[in-house]
Coordinates of C-alpha atoms in Angstrom, one line a residue:
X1 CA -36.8 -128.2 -108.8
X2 CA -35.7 -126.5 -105.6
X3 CA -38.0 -125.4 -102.6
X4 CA -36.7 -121.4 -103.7
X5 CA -38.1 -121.9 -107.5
X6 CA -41.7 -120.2 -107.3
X7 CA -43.0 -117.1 -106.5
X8 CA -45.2 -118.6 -103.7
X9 CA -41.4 -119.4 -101.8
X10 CA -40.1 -116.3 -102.2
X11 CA -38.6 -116.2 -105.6
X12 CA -37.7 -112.7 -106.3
X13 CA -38.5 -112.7 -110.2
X14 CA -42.2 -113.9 -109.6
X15 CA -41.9 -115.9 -112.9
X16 CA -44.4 -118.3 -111.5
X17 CA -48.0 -117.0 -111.7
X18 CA -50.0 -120.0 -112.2
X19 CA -48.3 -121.5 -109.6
X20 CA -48.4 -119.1 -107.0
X21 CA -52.2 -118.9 -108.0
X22 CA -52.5 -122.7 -107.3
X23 CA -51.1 -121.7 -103.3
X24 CA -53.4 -118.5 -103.3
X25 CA -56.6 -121.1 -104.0
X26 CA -55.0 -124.0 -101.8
X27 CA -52.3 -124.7 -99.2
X28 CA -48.7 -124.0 -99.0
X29 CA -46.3 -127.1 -97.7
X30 CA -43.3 -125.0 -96.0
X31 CA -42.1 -128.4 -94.4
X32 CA -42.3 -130.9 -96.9
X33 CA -39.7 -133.1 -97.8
X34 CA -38.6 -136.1 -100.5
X35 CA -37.8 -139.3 -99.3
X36 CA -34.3 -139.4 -100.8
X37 CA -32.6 -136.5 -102.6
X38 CA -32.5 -138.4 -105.8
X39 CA -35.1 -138.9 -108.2
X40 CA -35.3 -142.5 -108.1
X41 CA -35.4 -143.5 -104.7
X42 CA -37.9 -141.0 -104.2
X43 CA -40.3 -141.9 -107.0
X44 CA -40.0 -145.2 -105.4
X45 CA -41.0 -144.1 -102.2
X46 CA -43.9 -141.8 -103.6
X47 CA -45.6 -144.8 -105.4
X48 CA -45.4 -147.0 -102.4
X49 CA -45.5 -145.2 -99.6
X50 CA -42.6 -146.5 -98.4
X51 CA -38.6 -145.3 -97.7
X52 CA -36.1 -146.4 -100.3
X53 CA -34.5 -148.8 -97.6
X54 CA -37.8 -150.8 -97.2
X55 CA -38.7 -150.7 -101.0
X56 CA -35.0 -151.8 -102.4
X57 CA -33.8 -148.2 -104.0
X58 CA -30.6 -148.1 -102.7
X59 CA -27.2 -149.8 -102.6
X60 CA -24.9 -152.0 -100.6
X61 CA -22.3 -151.1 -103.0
X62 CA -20.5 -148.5 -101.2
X63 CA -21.6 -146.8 -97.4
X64 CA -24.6 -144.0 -98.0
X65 CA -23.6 -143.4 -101.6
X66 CA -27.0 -142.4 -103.5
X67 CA -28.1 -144.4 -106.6
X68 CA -30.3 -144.2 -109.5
X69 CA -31.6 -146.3 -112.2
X70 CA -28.7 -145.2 -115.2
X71 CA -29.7 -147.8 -118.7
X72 CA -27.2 -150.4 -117.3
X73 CA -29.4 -151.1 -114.1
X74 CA -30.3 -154.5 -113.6
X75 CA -32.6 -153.9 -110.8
X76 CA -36.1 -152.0 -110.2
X77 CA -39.4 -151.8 -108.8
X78 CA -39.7 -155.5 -107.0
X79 CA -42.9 -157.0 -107.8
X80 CA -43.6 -157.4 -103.7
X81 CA -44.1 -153.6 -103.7
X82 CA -47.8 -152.0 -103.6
X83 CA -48.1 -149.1 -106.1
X84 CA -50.6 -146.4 -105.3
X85 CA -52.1 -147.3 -109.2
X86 CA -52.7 -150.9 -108.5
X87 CA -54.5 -150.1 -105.3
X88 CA -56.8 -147.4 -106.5
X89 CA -57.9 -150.0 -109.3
X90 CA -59.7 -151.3 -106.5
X91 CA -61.8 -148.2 -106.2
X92 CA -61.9 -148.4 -110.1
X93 CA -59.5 -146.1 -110.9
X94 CA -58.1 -145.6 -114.3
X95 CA -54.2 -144.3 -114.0
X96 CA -52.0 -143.0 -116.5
X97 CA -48.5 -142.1 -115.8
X98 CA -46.9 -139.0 -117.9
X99 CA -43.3 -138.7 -118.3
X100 CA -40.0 -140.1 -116.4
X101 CA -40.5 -143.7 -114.8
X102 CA -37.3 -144.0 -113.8
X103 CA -38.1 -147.4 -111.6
X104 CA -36.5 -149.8 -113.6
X105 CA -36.8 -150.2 -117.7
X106 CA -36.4 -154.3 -117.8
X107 CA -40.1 -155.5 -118.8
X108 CA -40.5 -157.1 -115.9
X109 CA -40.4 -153.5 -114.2
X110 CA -42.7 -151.8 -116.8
X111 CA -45.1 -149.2 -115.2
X112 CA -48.3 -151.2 -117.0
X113 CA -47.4 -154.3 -115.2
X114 CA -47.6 -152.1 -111.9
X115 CA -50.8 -150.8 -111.9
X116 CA -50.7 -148.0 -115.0
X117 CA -53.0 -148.1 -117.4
X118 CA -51.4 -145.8 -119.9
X119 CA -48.0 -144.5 -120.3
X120 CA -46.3 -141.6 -122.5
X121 CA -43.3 -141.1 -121.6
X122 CA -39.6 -142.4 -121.2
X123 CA -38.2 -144.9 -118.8
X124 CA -35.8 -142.7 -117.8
X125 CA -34.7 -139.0 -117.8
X126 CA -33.0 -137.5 -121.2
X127 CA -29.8 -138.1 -121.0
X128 CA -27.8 -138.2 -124.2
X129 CA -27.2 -137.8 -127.2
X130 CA -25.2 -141.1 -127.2
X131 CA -23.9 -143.1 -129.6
X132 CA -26.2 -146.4 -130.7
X133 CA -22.8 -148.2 -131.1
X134 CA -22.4 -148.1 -127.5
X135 CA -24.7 -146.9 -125.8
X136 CA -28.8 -146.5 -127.0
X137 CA -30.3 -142.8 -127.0
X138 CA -33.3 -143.6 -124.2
X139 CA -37.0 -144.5 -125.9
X140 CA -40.2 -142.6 -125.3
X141 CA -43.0 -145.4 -124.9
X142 CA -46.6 -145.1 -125.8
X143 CA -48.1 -147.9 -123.1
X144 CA -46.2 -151.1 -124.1
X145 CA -44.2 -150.0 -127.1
X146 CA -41.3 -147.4 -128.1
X147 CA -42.8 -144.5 -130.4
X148 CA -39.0 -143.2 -130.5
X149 CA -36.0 -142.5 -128.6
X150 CA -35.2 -138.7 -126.6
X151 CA -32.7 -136.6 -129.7
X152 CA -33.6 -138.6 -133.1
X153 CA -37.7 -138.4 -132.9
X154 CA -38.0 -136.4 -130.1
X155 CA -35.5 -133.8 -130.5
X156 CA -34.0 -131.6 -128.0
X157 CA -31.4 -128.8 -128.9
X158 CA -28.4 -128.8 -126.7
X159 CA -27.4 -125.8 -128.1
X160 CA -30.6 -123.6 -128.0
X161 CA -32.5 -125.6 -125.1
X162 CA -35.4 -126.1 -127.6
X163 CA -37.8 -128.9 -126.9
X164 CA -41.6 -129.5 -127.5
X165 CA -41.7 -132.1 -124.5
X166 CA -43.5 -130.2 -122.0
X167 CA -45.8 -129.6 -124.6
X168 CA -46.6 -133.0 -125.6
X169 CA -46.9 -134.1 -122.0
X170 CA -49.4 -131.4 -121.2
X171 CA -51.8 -132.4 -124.2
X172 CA -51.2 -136.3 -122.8
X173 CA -52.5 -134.6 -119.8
X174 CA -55.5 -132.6 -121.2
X175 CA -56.7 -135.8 -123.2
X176 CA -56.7 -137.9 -120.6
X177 CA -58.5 -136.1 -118.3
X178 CA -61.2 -134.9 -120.7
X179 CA -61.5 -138.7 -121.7
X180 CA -62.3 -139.8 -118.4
X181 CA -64.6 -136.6 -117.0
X182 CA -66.8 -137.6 -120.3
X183 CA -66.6 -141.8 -119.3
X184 CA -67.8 -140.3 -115.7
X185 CA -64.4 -142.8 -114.9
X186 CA -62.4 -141.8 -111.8
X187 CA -58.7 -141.0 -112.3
X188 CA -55.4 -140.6 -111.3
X189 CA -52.8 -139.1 -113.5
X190 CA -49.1 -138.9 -112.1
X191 CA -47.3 -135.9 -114.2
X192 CA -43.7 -136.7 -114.4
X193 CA -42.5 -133.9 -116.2
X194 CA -37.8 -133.8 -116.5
X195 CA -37.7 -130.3 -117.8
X196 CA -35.8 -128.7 -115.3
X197 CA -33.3 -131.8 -115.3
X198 CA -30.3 -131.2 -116.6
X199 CA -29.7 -130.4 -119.8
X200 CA -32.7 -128.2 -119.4
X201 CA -35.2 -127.7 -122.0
X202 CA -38.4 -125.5 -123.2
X203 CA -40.4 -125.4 -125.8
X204 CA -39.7 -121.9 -128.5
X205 CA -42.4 -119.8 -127.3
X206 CA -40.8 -120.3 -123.5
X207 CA -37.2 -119.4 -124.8
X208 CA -35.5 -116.2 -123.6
X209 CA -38.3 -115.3 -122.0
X210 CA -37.1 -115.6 -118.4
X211 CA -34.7 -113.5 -115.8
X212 CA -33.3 -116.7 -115.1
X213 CA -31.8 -118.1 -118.4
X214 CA -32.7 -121.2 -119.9
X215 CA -33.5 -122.7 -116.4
X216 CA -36.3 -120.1 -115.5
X217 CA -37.6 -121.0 -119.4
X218 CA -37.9 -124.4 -118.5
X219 CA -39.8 -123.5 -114.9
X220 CA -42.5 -120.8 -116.5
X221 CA -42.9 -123.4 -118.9
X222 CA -44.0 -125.9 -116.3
X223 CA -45.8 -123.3 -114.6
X224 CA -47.9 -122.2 -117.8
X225 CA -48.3 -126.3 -117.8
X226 CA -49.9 -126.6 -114.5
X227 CA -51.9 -123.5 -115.1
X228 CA -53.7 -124.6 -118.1
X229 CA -54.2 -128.4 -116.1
X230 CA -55.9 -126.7 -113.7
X231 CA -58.1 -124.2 -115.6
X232 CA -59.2 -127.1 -117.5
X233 CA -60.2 -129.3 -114.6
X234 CA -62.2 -126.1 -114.1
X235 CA -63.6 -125.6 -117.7
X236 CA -64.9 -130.0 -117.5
X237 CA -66.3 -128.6 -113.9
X238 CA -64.7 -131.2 -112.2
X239 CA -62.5 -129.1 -110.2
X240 CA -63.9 -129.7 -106.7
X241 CA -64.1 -133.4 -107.6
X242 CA -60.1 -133.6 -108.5
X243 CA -57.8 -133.4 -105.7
X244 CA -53.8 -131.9 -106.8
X245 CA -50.5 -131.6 -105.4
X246 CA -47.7 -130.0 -106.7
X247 CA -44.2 -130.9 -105.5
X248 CA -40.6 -132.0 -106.8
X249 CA -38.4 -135.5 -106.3
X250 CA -35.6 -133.6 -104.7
X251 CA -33.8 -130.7 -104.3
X252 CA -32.0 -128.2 -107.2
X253 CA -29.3 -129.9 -108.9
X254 CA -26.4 -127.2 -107.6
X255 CA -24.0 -129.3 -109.5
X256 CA -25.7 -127.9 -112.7
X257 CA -25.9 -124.3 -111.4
X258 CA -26.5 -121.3 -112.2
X259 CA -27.0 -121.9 -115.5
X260 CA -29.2 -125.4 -115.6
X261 CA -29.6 -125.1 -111.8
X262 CA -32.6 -123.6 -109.5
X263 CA -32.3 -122.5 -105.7
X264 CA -33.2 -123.8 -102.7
X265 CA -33.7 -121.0 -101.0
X266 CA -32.6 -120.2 -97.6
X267 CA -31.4 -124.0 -97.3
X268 CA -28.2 -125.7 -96.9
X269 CA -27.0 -127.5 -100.6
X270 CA -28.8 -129.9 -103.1
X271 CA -29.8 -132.5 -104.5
X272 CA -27.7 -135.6 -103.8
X273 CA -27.1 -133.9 -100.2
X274 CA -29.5 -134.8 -96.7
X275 CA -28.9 -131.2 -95.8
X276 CA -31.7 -129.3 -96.3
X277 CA -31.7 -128.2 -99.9
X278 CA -31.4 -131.8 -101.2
X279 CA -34.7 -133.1 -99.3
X280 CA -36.9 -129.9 -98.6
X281 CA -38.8 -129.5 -101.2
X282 CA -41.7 -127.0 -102.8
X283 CA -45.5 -128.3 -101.9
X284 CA -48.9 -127.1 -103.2
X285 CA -52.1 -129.5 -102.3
X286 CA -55.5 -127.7 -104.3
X287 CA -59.3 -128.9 -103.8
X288 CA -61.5 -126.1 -104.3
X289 CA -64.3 -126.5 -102.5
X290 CA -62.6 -128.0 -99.7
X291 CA -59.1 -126.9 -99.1
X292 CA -59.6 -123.3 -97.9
X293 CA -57.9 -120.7 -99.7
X294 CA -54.6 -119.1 -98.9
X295 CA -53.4 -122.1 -96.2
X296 CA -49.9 -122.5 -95.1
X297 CA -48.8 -125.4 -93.3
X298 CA -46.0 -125.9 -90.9
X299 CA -47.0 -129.8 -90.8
X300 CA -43.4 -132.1 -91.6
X301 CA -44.7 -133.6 -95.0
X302 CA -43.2 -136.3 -97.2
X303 CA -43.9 -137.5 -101.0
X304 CA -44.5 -141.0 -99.2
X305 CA -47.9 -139.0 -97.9
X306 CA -49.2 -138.8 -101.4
X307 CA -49.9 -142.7 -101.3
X308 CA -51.7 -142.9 -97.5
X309 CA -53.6 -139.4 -98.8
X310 CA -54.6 -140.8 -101.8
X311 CA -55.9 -144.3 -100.6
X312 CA -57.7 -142.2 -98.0
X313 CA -59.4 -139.9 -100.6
X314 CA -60.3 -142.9 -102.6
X315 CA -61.8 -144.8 -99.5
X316 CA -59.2 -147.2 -99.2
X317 CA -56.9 -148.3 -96.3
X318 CA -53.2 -149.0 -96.8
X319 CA -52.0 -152.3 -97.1
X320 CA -51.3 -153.7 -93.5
X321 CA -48.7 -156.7 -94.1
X322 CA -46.3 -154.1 -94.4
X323 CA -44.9 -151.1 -92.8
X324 CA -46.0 -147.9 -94.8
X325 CA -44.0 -144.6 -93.9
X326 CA -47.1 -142.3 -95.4
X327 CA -49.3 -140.5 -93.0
X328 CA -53.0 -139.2 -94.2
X329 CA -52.7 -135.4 -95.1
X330 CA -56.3 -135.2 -95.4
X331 CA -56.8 -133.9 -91.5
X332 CA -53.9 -131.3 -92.2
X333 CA -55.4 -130.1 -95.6
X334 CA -58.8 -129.7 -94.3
X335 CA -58.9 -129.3 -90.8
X336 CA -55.8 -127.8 -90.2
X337 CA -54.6 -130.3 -88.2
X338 CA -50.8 -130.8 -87.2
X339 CA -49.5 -134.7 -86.8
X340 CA -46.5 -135.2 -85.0
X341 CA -44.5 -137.7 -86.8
X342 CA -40.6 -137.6 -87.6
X343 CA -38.4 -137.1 -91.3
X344 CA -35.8 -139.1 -91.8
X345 CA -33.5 -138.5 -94.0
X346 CA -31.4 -141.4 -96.0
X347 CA -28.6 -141.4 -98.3
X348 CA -28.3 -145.3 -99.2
X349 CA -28.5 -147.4 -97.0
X350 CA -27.7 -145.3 -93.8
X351 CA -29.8 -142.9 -92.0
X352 CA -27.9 -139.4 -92.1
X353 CA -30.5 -137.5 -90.3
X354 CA -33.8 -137.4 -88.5
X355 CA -36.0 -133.9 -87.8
X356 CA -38.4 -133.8 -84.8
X357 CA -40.4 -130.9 -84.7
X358 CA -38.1 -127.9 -85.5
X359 CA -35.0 -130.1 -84.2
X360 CA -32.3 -131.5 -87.1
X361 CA -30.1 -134.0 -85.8
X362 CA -27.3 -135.5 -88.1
X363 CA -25.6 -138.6 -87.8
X364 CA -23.5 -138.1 -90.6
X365 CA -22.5 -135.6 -93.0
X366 CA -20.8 -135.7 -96.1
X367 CA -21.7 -133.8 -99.3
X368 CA -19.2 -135.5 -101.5
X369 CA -15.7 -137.0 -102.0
X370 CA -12.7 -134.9 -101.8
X371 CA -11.4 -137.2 -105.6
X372 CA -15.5 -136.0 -107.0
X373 CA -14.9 -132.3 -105.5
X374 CA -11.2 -132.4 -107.3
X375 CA -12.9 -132.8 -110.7
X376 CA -15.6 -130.0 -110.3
X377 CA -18.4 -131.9 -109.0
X378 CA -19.7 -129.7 -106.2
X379 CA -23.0 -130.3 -104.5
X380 CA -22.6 -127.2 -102.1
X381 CA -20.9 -124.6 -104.7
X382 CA -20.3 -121.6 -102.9
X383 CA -21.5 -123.0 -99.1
X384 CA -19.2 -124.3 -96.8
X385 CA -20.1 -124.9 -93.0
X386 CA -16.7 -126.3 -91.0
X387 CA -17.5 -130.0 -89.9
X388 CA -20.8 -130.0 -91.5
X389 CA -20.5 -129.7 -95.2
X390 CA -17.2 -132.2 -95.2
X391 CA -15.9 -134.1 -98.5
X392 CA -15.4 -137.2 -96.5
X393 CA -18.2 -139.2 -94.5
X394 CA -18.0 -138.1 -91.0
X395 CA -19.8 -140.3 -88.0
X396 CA -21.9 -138.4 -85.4
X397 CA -23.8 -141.3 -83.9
X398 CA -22.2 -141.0 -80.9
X399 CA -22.7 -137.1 -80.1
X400 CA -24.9 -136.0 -83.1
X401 CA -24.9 -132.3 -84.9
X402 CA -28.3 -130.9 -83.9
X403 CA -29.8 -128.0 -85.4
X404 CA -33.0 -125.7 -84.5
X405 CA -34.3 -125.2 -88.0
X406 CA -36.3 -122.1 -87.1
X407 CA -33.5 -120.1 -85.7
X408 CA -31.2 -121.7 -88.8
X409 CA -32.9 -122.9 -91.9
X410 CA -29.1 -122.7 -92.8
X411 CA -27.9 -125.0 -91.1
X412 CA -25.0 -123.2 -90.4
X413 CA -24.9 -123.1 -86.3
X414 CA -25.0 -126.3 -84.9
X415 CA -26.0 -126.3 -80.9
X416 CA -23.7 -126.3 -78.0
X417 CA -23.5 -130.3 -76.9
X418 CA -23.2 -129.0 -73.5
X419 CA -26.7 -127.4 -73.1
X420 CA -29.7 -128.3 -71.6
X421 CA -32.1 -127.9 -75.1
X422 CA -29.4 -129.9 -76.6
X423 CA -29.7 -132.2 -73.8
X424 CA -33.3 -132.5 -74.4
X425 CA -33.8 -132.9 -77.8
X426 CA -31.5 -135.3 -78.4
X427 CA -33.6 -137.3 -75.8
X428 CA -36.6 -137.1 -78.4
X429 CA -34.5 -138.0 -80.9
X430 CA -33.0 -140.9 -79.9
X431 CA -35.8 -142.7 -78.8
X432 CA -37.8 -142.3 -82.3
X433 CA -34.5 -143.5 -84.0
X434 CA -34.2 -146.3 -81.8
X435 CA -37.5 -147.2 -82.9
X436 CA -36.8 -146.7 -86.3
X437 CA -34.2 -149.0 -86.0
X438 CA -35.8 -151.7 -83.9
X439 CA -38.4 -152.6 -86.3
X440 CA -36.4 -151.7 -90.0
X441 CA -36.9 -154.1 -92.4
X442 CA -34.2 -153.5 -95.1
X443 CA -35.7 -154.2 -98.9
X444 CA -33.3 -156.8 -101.2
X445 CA -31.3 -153.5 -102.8
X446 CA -32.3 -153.7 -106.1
X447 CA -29.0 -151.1 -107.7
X448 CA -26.0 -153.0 -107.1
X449 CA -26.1 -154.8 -110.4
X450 CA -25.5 -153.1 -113.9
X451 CA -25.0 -154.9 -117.3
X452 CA -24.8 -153.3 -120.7
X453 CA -27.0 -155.9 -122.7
X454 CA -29.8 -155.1 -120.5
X455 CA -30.0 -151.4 -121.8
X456 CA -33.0 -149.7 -124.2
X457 CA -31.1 -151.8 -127.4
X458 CA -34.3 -153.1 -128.9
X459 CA -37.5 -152.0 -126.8
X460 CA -40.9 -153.4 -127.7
X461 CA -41.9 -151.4 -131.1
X462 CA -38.4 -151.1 -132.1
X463 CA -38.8 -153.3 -135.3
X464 CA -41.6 -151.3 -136.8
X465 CA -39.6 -148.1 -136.8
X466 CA -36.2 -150.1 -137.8
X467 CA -34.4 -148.5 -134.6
X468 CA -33.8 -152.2 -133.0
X469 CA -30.2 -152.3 -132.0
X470 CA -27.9 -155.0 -131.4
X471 CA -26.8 -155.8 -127.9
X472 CA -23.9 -156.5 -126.3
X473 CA -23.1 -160.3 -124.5
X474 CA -24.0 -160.0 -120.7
X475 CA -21.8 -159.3 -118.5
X476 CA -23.0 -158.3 -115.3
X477 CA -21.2 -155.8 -112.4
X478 CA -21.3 -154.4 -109.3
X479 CA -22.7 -150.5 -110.2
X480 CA -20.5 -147.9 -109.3
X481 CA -21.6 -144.8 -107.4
X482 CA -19.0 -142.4 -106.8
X483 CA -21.4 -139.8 -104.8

């Protein structure tokens, strides 16, 4: 989802009510970011606090090419990561995770072996149809065991768009909060709803019901979801006991637009991009009783904030053998409180960019290659900024592109090298990348390896619903990431 999608950003067909009602009751994020602009990486990050580079989600493969977890991944989640979930079991926290994993689908890297209590939902997005000969339609798991695989049980219509998947996840949602409100158990519940990924889906009554085609179905949808969440966090009266934050793993898929693609606003590209609308993304924090209504914050946020802030609400500290990229919201949210702390912005395993205060410096750009923009891939469709948007990777270490994001969300007028708030700037800059630098840890990359046999062929469960499928002989590669 892209920071233009609701209402509360600036949306023009106000399709988002619930959500802009969420910002009206708590505080608006203007300047929150993802840790990566793929979904991933940044899930990664989110459940451990931590950049993709320290935590293993990225490749060696090929020079700051993003990468995912596609079936044939080998690697995920290393067991030598902290999850938020397992921490907050300290503080007796039950934890159920809703929806796309997407941290690795090998057994080893199941989310119940990393602190989840309960899981509905698949381990990764749903992609397909495919064809079991080859290649094994993605399963849908129910805690430790497949309940069915994305297009045979769980059906989506590529043709219509139709799919009652936001619907199940919401009554996951609605159970298990009314399950632990009457066990007086404390909770955390991570919503991981794909409906905006491409293909897009929503459920009948959502169809054709929005300005903005199937895509805008998909969003009101989610919108409707979140409403009814938090109306019911109300109706158990637990409401000023439940702390939520709305936000997305990275920036609209442009590649996918207009029709299965959403906006990012004012900003520069998407997803797959470190320009602006890749990593800035929407942000929504609600407490009532304690967030005062109508906030807006200017404070530089990140997903990796959501595990410091959450520790914090739960009474706990971070883990201290191990550097942890999260900062506690909590003064911001309630105090109003601004925390001067730098974004960096990674593709891979190189640093593109780093914001300081309202100052963007890149080190490189690229959006992608000229071969990928020959075939129609185009993360930038319609934007094109000379010697910033570029189709091959372009080094600015030496004299970086600096931009002053107030004056130019865009991104499209990069200052004059020669002047003196250039001069200055960079000065900041450079020293908190130095330092960066200086004491960066690089994680083992866990996605340079794929292999076919280690794909979804026969899940646990698969043999009491006969959909157990043969796999192939092993043959591991070095994964391939084109962008």
């Amino acid at each position: 989802m892209g920071w233009g999608d609701l209402g509360a950003f600036g949306e023009p067909s106000k399709e988002t009510p619930n959500l802009d009602q969420m910002a009206a009751e708590g505080m608006l994020f203007l300047d929150f970011y993802t840790a990566n602009p793929l979904c991933s990486p940044s899930r990664a990050a989110l459940l451990t606090g931590r950049l993709p580079v320290r935590n293993g989600f990225y490749t060696t493969n090929g020079h700051a090419r993003n990468a995912y977890t596609p079936q044939d991944i080998v690697g995920g989640i290393p067991d030598s990561e902290l999850l938020l979930p397992e921490l907050l079991k300290k503080a007796g926290y039950t934890n159920k995770i809703i929806g796309k994993w997407h941290l690795g689908h090998r057994p080893q890297f199941h989310p119940l072996r990393h602190g989840f209590d309960e899981w509905f939902g698949s381990p990764n997005c749903h992609f397909g149809p495919y064809n079991n000969r080859e290649r094994p339609n993605i399963p849908v798991y129910r805690d430790w065991e497949m309940v069915g695989r994305y297009y045979e049980d769980f059906k989506i219509d590529l043709k219509t768009g139709e799919a009652n998947l936001t619907q199940l996840y919401l009554q996951e949602a609605l159970d298990f909060i009314s399950k632990q409100q009457a066990s007086q158990q404390p909770f955390f519940l991570y919503w991981a709803i794909d409906a905006t990924h491409a293909p897009v889906y929503a459920s009948k009554q959502f169809l054709g019901t929005s300005q903005r085609g199937l895509y805008g179905d998909a969003v009101r949808e989610i919108d409707d979801s979140v409403g009814k969440i938090l109306k019911h966090l109300q109706q158990l009266g637990i409401s000023e006991n439940t702390f939520v934050f709305f936000t997305s793993d990275n920036g609209a898929a442009l590649i996918s637009a207009p029709r299965q693609g959403g906006s990012n606003g004012p900003f520069l590209c998407g997803k797959q991009t470190t320009f602006e609308g890749g990593m800035r993304e929407p942000a929504i924090a609600w407490w009532p009783g304690h967030i005062p209504a109508g906030g807006v914050s200017h404070q530089l946020g990140s997903v990796m904030d959501l595990f410091s802030t959450s520790l914090s609400l739960a009474g706990l500290q971070p883990p201290s053998d191990r550097q942890i990229d999260g900062i506690d919201l909590l003064p911001v949210i309630l105090q109003g409180k601004l925390i001067d702390r730098p974004i960096f912005y990674y593709r891979g395993n190189e640093l593109m960019a780093v914001r300081a205060g309202l100052y963007k410096a890149h080190y490189w750009t690229w959006s992608n290659s000229w071969e990928e923009h020959g075939k129609g891939i185009d993360f930038c469709p319609g934007q094109s900024v000379a010697g910033v948007t570029t189709h091959t990777q372009e080094e600015h270490t030496y004299l970086p592109l600096l931009f002053h994001l107030g004056r130019d969300p865009g991104e499209k007028y990069p200052l004059s090298f020669t002047s003196e708030e250039y001069q200055r700037a960079m000065e900041r800059i450079s020293g908190l990348v130095q330092q960066h630098k200086d004491t960066l840890v690089p994680g083992q990359p866990q996605l340079n390896v794929c292999d076919q046999a280690v794909m979804n062929w026969a899940p646990p469960g698969c043999e009491k619903l006969g959909k157990c499928l043969k796999a192939p002989e092993s043959d591991p590669q070095k994964c391939s990431w084109p962008h």
